[in-house]
mmCIF file of C-alpha atoms in Angstrom:
data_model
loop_
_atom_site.group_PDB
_atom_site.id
_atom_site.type_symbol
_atom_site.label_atom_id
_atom_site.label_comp_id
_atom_site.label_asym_id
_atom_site.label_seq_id
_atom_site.Cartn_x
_atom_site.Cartn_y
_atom_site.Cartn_z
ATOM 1 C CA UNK A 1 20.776 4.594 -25.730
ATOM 2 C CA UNK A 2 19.895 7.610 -23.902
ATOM 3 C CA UNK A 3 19.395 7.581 -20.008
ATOM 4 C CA UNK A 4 16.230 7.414 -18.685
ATOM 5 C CA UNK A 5 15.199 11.243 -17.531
ATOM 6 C CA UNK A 6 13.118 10.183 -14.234
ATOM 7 C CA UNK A 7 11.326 13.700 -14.043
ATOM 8 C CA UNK A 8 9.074 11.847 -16.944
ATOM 9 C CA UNK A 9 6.459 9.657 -15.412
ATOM 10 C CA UNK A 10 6.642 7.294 -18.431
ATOM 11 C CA UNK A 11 10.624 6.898 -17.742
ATOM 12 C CA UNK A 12 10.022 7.508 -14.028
ATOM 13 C CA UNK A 13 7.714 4.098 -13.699
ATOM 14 C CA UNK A 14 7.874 1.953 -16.873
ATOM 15 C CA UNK A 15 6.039 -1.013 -15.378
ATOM 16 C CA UNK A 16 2.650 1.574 -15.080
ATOM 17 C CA UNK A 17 2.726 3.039 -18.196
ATOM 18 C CA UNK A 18 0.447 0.955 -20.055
ATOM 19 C CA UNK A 19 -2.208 1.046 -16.991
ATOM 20 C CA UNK A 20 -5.724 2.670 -17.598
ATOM 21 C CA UNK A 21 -5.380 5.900 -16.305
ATOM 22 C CA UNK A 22 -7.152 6.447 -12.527
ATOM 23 C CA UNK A 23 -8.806 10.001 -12.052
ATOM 24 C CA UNK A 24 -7.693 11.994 -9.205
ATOM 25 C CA UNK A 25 -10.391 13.249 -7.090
ATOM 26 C CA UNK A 26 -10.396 16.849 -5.902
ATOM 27 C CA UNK A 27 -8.518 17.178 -2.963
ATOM 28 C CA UNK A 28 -10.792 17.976 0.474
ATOM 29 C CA UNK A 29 -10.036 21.295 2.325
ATOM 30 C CA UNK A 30 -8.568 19.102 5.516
ATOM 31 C CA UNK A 31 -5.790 18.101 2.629
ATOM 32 C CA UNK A 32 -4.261 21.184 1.351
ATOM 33 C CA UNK A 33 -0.525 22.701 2.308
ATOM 34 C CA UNK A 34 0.974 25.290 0.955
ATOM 35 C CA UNK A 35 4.013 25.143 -1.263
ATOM 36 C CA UNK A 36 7.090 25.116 -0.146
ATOM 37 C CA UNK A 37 8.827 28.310 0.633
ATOM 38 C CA UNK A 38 11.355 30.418 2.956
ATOM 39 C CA UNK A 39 15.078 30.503 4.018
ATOM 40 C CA UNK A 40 15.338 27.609 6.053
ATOM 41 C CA UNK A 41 13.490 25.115 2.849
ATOM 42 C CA UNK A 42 16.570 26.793 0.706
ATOM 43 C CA UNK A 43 18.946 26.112 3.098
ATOM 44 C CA UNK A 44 17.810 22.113 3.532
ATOM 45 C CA UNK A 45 17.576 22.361 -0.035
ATOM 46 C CA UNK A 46 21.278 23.488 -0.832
ATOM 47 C CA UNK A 47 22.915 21.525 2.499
ATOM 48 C CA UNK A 48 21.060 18.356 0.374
ATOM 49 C CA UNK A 49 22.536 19.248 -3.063
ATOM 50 C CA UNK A 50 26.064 20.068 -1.561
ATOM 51 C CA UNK A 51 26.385 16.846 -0.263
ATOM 52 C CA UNK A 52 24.798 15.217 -3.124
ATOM 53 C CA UNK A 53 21.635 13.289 -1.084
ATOM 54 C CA UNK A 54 18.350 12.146 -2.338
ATOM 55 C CA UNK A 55 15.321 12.662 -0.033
ATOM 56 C CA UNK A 56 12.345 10.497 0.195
ATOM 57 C CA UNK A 57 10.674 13.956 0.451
ATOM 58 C CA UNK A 58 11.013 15.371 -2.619
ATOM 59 C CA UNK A 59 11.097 11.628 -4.755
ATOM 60 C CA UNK A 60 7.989 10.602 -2.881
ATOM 61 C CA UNK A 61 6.202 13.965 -3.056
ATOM 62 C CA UNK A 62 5.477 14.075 0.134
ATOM 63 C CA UNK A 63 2.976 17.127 0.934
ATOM 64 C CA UNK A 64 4.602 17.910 4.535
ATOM 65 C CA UNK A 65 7.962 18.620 2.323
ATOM 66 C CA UNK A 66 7.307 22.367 3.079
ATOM 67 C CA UNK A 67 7.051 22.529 6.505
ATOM 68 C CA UNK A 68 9.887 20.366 7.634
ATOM 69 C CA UNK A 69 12.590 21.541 5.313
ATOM 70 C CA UNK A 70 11.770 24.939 6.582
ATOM 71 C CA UNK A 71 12.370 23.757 10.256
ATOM 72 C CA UNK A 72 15.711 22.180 9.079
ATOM 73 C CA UNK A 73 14.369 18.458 8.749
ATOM 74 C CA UNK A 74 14.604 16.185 5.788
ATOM 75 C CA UNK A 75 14.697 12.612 5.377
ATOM 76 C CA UNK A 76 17.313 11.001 3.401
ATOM 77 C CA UNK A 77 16.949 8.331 1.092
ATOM 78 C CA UNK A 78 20.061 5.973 0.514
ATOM 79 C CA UNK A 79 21.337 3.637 -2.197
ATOM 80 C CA UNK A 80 20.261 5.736 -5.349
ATOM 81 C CA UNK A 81 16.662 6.749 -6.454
ATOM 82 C CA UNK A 82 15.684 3.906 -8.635
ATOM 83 C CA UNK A 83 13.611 1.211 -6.395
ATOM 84 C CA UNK A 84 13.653 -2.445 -7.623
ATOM 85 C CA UNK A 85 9.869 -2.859 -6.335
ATOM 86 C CA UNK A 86 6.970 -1.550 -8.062
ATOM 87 C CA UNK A 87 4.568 -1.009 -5.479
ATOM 88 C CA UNK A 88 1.472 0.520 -6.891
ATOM 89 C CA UNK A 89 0.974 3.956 -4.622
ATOM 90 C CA UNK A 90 4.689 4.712 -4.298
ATOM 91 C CA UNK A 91 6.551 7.844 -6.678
ATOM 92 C CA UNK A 92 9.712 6.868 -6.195
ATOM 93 C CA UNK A 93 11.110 5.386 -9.825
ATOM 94 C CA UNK A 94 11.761 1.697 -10.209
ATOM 95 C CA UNK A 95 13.499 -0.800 -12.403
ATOM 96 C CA UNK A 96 16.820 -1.766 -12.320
ATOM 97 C CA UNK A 97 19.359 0.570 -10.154
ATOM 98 C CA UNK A 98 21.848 1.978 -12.942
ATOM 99 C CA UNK A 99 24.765 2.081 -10.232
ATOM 100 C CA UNK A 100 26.482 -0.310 -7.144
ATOM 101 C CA UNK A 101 26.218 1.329 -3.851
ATOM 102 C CA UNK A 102 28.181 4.451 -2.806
ATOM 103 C CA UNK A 103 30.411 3.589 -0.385
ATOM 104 C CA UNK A 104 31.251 7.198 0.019
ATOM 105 C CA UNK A 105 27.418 7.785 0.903
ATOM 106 C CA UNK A 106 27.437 7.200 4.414
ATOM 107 C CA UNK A 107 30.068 9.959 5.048
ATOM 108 C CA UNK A 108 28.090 11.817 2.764
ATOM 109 C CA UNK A 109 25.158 11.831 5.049
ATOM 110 C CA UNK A 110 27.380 11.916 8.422
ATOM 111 C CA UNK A 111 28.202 15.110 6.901
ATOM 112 C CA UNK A 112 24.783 16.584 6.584
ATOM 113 C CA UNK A 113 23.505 15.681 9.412
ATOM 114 C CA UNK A 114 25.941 17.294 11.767
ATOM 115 C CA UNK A 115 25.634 20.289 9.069
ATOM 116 C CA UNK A 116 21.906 20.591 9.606
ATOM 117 C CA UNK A 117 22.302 20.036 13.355
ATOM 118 C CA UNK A 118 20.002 17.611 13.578
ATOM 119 C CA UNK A 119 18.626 16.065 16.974
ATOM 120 C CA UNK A 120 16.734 13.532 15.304
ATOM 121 C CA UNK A 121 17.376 12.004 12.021
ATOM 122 C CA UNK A 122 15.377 9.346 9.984
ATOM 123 C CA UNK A 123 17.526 7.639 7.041
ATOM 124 C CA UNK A 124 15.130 5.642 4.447
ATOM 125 C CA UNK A 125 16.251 3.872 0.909
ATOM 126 C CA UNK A 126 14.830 2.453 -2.160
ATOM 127 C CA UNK A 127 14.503 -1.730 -1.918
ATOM 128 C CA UNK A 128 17.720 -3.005 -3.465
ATOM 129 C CA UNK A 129 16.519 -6.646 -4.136
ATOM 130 C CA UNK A 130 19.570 -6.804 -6.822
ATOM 131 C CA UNK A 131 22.254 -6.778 -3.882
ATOM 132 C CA UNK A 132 22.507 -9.878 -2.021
ATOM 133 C CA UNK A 133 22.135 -8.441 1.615
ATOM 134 C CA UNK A 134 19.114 -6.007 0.457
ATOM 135 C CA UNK A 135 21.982 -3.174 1.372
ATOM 136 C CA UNK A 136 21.663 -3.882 4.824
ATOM 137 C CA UNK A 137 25.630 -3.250 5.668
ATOM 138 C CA UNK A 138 25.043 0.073 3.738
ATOM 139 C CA UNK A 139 22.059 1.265 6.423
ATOM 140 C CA UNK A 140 25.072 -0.371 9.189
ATOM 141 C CA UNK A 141 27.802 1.745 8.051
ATOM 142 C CA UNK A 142 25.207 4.753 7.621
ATOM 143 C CA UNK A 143 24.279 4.536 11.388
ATOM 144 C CA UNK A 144 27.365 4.359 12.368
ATOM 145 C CA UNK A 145 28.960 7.034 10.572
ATOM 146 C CA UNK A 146 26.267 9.758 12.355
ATOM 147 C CA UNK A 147 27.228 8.094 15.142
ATOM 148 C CA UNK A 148 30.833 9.090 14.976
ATOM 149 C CA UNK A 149 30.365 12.755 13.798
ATOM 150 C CA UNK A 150 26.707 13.619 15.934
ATOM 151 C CA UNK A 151 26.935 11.256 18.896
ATOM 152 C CA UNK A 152 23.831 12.853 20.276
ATOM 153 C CA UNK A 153 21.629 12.942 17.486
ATOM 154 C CA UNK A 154 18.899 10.035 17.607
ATOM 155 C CA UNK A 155 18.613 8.021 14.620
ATOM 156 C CA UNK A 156 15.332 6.353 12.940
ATOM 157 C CA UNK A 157 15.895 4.333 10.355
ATOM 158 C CA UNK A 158 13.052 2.848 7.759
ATOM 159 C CA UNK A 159 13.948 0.247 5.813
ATOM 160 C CA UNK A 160 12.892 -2.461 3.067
ATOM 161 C CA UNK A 161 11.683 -6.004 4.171
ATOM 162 C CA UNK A 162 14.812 -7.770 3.666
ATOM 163 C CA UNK A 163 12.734 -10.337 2.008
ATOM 164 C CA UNK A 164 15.236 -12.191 0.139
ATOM 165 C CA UNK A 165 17.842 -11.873 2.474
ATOM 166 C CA UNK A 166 18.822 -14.505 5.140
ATOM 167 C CA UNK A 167 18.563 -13.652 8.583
ATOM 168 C CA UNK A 168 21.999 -12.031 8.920
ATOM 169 C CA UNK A 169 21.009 -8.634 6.630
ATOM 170 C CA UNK A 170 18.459 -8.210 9.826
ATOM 171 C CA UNK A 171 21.043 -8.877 12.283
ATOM 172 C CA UNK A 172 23.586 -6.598 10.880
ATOM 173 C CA UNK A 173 21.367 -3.279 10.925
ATOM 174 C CA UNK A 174 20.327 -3.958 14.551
ATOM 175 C CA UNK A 175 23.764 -4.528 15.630
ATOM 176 C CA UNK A 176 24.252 -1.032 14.452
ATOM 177 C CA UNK A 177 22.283 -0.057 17.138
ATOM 178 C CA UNK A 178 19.734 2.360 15.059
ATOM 179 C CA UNK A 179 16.767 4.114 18.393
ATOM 180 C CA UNK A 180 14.152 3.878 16.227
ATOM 181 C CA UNK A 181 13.226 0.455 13.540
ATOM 182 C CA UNK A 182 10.836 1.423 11.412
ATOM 183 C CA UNK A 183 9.449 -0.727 8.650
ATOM 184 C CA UNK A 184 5.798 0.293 7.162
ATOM 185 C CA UNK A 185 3.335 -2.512 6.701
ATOM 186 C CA UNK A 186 1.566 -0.043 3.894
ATOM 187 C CA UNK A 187 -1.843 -1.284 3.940
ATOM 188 C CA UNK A 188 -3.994 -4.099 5.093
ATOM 189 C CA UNK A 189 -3.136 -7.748 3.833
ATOM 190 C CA UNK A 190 -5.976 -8.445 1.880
ATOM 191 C CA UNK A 191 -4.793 -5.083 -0.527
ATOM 192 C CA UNK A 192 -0.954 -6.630 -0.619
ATOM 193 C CA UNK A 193 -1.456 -8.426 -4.118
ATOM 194 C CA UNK A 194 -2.831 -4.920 -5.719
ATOM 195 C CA UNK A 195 -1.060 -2.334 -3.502
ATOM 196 C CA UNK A 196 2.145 -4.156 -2.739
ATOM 197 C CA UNK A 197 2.511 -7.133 -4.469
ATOM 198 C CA UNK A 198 6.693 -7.739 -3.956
ATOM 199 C CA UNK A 199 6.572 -7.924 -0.622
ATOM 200 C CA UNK A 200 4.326 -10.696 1.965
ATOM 201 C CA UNK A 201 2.501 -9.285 5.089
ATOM 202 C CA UNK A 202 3.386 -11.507 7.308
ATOM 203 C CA UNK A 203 7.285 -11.343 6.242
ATOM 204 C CA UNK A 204 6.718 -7.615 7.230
ATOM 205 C CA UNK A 205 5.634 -8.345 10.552
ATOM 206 C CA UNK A 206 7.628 -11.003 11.205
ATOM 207 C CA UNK A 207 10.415 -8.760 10.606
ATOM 208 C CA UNK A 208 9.340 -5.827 13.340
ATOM 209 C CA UNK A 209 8.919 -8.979 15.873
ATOM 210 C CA UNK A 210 12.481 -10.211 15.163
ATOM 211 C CA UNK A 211 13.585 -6.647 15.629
ATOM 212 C CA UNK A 212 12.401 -6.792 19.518
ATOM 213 C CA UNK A 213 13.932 -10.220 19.715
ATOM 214 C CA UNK A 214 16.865 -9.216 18.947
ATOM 215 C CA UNK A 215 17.136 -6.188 21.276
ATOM 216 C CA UNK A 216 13.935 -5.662 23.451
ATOM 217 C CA UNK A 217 15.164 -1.736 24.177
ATOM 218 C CA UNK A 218 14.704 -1.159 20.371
ATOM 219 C CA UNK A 219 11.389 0.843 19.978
ATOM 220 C CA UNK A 220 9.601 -0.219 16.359
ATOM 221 C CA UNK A 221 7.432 1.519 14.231
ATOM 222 C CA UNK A 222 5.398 0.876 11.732
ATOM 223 C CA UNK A 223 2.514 2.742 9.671
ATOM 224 C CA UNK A 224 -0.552 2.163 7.227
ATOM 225 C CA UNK A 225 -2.304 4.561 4.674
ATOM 226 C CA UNK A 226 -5.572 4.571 4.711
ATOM 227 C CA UNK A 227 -8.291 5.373 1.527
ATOM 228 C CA UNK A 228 -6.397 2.541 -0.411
ATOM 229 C CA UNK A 229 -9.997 0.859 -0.061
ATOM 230 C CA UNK A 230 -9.588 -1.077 3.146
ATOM 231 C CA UNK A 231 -12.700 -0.839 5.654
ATOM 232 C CA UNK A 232 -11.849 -0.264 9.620
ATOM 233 C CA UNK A 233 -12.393 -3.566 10.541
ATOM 234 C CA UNK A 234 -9.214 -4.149 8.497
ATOM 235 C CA UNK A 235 -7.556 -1.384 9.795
ATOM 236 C CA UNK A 236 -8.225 -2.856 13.550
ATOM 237 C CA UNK A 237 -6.639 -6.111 12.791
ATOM 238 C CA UNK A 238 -3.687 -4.838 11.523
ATOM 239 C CA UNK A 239 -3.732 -3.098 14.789
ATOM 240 C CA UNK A 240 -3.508 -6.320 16.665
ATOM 241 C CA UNK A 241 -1.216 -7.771 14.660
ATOM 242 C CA UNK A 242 1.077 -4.898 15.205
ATOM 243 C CA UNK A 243 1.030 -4.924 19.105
ATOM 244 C CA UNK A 244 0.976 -9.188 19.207
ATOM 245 C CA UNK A 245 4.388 -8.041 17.663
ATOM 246 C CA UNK A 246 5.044 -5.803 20.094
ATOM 247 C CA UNK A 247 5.246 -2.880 17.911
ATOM 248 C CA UNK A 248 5.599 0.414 19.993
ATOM 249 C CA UNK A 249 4.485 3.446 17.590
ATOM 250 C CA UNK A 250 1.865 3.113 14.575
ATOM 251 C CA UNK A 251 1.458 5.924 11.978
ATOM 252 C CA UNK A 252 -1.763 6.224 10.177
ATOM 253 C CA UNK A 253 -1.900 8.425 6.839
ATOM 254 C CA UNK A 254 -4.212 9.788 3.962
ATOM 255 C CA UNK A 255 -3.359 7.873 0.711
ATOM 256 C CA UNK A 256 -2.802 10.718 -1.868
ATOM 257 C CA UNK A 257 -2.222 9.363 -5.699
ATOM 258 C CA UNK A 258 0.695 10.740 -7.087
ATOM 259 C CA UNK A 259 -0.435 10.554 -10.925
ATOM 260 C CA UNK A 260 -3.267 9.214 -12.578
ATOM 261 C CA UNK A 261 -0.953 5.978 -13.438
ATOM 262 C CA UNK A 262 -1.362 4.818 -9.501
ATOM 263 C CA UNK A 263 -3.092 3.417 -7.814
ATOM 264 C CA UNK A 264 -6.755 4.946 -7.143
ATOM 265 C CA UNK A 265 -8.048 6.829 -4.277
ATOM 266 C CA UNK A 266 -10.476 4.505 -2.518
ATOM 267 C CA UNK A 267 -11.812 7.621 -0.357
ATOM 268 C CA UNK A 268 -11.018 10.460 1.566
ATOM 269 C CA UNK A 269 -10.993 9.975 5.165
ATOM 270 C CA UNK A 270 -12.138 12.577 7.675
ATOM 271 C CA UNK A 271 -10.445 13.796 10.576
ATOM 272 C CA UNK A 272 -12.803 12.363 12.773
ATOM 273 C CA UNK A 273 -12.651 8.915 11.511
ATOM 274 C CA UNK A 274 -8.401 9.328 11.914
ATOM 275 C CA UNK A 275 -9.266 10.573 15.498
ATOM 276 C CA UNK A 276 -11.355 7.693 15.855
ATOM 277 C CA UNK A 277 -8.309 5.021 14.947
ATOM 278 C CA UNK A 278 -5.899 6.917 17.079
ATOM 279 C CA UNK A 279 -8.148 6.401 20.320
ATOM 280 C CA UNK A 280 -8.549 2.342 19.162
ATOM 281 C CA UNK A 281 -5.028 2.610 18.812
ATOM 282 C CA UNK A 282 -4.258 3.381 22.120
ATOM 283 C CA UNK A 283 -6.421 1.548 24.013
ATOM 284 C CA UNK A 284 -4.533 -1.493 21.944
ATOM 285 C CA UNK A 285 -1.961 -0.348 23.834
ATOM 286 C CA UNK A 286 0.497 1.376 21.585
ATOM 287 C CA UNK A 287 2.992 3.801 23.120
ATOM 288 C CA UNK A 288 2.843 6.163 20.838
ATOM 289 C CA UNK A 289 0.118 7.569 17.691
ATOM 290 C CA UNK A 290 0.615 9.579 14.855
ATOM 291 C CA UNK A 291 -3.299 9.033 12.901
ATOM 292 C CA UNK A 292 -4.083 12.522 10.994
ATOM 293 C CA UNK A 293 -5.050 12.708 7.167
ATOM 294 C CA UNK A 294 -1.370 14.467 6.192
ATOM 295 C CA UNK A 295 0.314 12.328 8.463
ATOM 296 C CA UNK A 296 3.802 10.218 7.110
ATOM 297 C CA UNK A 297 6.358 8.149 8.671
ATOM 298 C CA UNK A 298 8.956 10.138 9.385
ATOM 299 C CA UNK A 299 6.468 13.427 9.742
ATOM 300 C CA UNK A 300 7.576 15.311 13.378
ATOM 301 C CA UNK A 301 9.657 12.276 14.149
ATOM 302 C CA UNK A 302 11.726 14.158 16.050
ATOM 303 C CA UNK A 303 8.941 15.398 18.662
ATOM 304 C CA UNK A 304 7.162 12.164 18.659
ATOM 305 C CA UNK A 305 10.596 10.506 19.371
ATOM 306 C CA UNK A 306 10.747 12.651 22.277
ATOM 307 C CA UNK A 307 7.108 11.386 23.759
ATOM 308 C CA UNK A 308 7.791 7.815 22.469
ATOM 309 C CA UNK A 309 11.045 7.862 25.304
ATOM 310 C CA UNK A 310 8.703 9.522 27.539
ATOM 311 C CA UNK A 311 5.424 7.028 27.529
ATOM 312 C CA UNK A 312 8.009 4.421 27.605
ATOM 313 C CA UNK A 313 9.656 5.834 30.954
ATOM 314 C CA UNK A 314 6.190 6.099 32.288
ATOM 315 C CA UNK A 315 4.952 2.897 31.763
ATOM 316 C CA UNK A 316 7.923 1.364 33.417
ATOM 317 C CA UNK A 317 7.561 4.209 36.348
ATOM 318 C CA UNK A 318 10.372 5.963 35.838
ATOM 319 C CA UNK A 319 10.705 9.311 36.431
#
């Protein structure tokens, strides 16, 4: 039997091949990037294929893909490129991994990192709900190998929900010490059964709360896309569940279909509505906001790192 080629949507995401197909509706002008281009894109690009990483930018398609590889930022995706969720928005492929873990891949990224000379590094994966720990030791021994070769570099992780894990898979990736947790909620609970029906809401949360119990100097982060077809009362509750968890950066983002297979495009939200939830957001009492139709988790994570310490030193008075 052949492999499975996952540049073909039909091989890339099995499970949503028989779906109805879900027009995609012309993109607004507030939406549009240009493609990527330049030296310093080639240069992430080959540092990337040297080393033999995947990047959530290029399987996810993210649209800021052009602008951050050119300034030298990407952000790597661990243990392989085939997810075992099927979450309905998401382009990374799913089914069952083909291979174990790499135990050569934290090196692997060690190695890039320090190669790209990187001040600020966010390190993502696929849900591995076939290995017993989620992979959790994996994202450990990742942290700690940047750690050993860029001792300065920050590191933001964003990782799966753990969900059928016991409490120790949690434990083990704090204990690594990681300066930024970041899990994404995704969208509001009452969308979980159609947008994001493996994983439980309140597991999610749950999960960013345990994070601060288990070291209350960890900052936590967590983000939503909006035009999924939630309304903004929705949108404000999540909001209050995030900070009753003590949740110290949100990220709010456009939801842009990937194919017509996908999920559909509730709406397109305007600028002004995205200002709107970032003000809310704040006055909730967040430290730090990221609400702007193109923006993504780990978008100018290294500058909003930077203000994230800051508010933090400022609402405790130091200088």
């Amino acid at each position: 039997m052949a492999p499975r080629d996952l540049k073909i949507p039909e091989q890339r995401h099995p499970e949503k091949a028989r779906r109805p197909d879900n027009p995609q509706p012309k993109k607004p002008d507030w939406i549009r990037v240009k493609a990527p281009s330049g030296q310093g894109y080639a240069e992430t690009a080959r540092i990337m294929r040297d080393n033999n990483l995947v990047t959530v930018c290029e399987e996810a398609g993210c649209p800021n893909v052009g602008e951050c590889w050119s300034q030298g930022h990407a952000t790597m995706m661990i243990m392989g490129e085939v997810c075992t969720r099927a979450c309905t928005f998401c382009n990374i492929a799913t089914g069952k991994p083909p291979d174990a873990l790499d135990a050569f891949e934290p090196g692997r990224v060690a190695h890039a990192v320090e190669k790209l000379g990187l001040n600020h590094v966010v390190i993502t994966s696929v849900d591995r709900d076939d290995i017993e720990d989620g992979g959790a030791d994996h994202f450990a021994q990742t942290i700690r190998a940047i750690r050993h070769r860029s001792p300065d570099t920050t590191i933001e992780i964003l990782t799966p929900d753990f969900i059928r894990c016991g409490p120790e898979a949690l434990e083990a990736v704090v204990e690594a010490r990681p300066d930024v947790f970041n899990h994404n909620l995704e969208t509001v609970p009452g969308l979980y059964p159609e947008v994001r029906p493996g994983a439980r809401y309140f597991h999610s949360l749950r999960l960013l709360q345990r994070v601060k119990e288990l070291d209350p100097g960890m900052f936590t982060k967590s983000g939503i896309m909006v035009g999924l077809g939630e309304n903004k009362q929705a949108v404000m509750q999540v909001m209050e569940d995030m900070r009753a968890a003590d949740i110290d950066f949100l990220t709010i983002g456009q939801y842009l279909q990937p194919t017509p297979k996908h999920h559909r495009v509730d709406r397109f939200v305007h600028p002004d509505e995205f200002a709107a939830y970032e003000k809310a957001a704040y006055g909730k009492g967040f430290l730090m906001v990221s609400a702007t139709p193109l923006t993504r988790s780990s978008y100018h994570a290294g500058d909003d790192f930077a203000r994230l310490r800051a508010a933090r030193n400022t609402k405790l008075g130091i200088a």
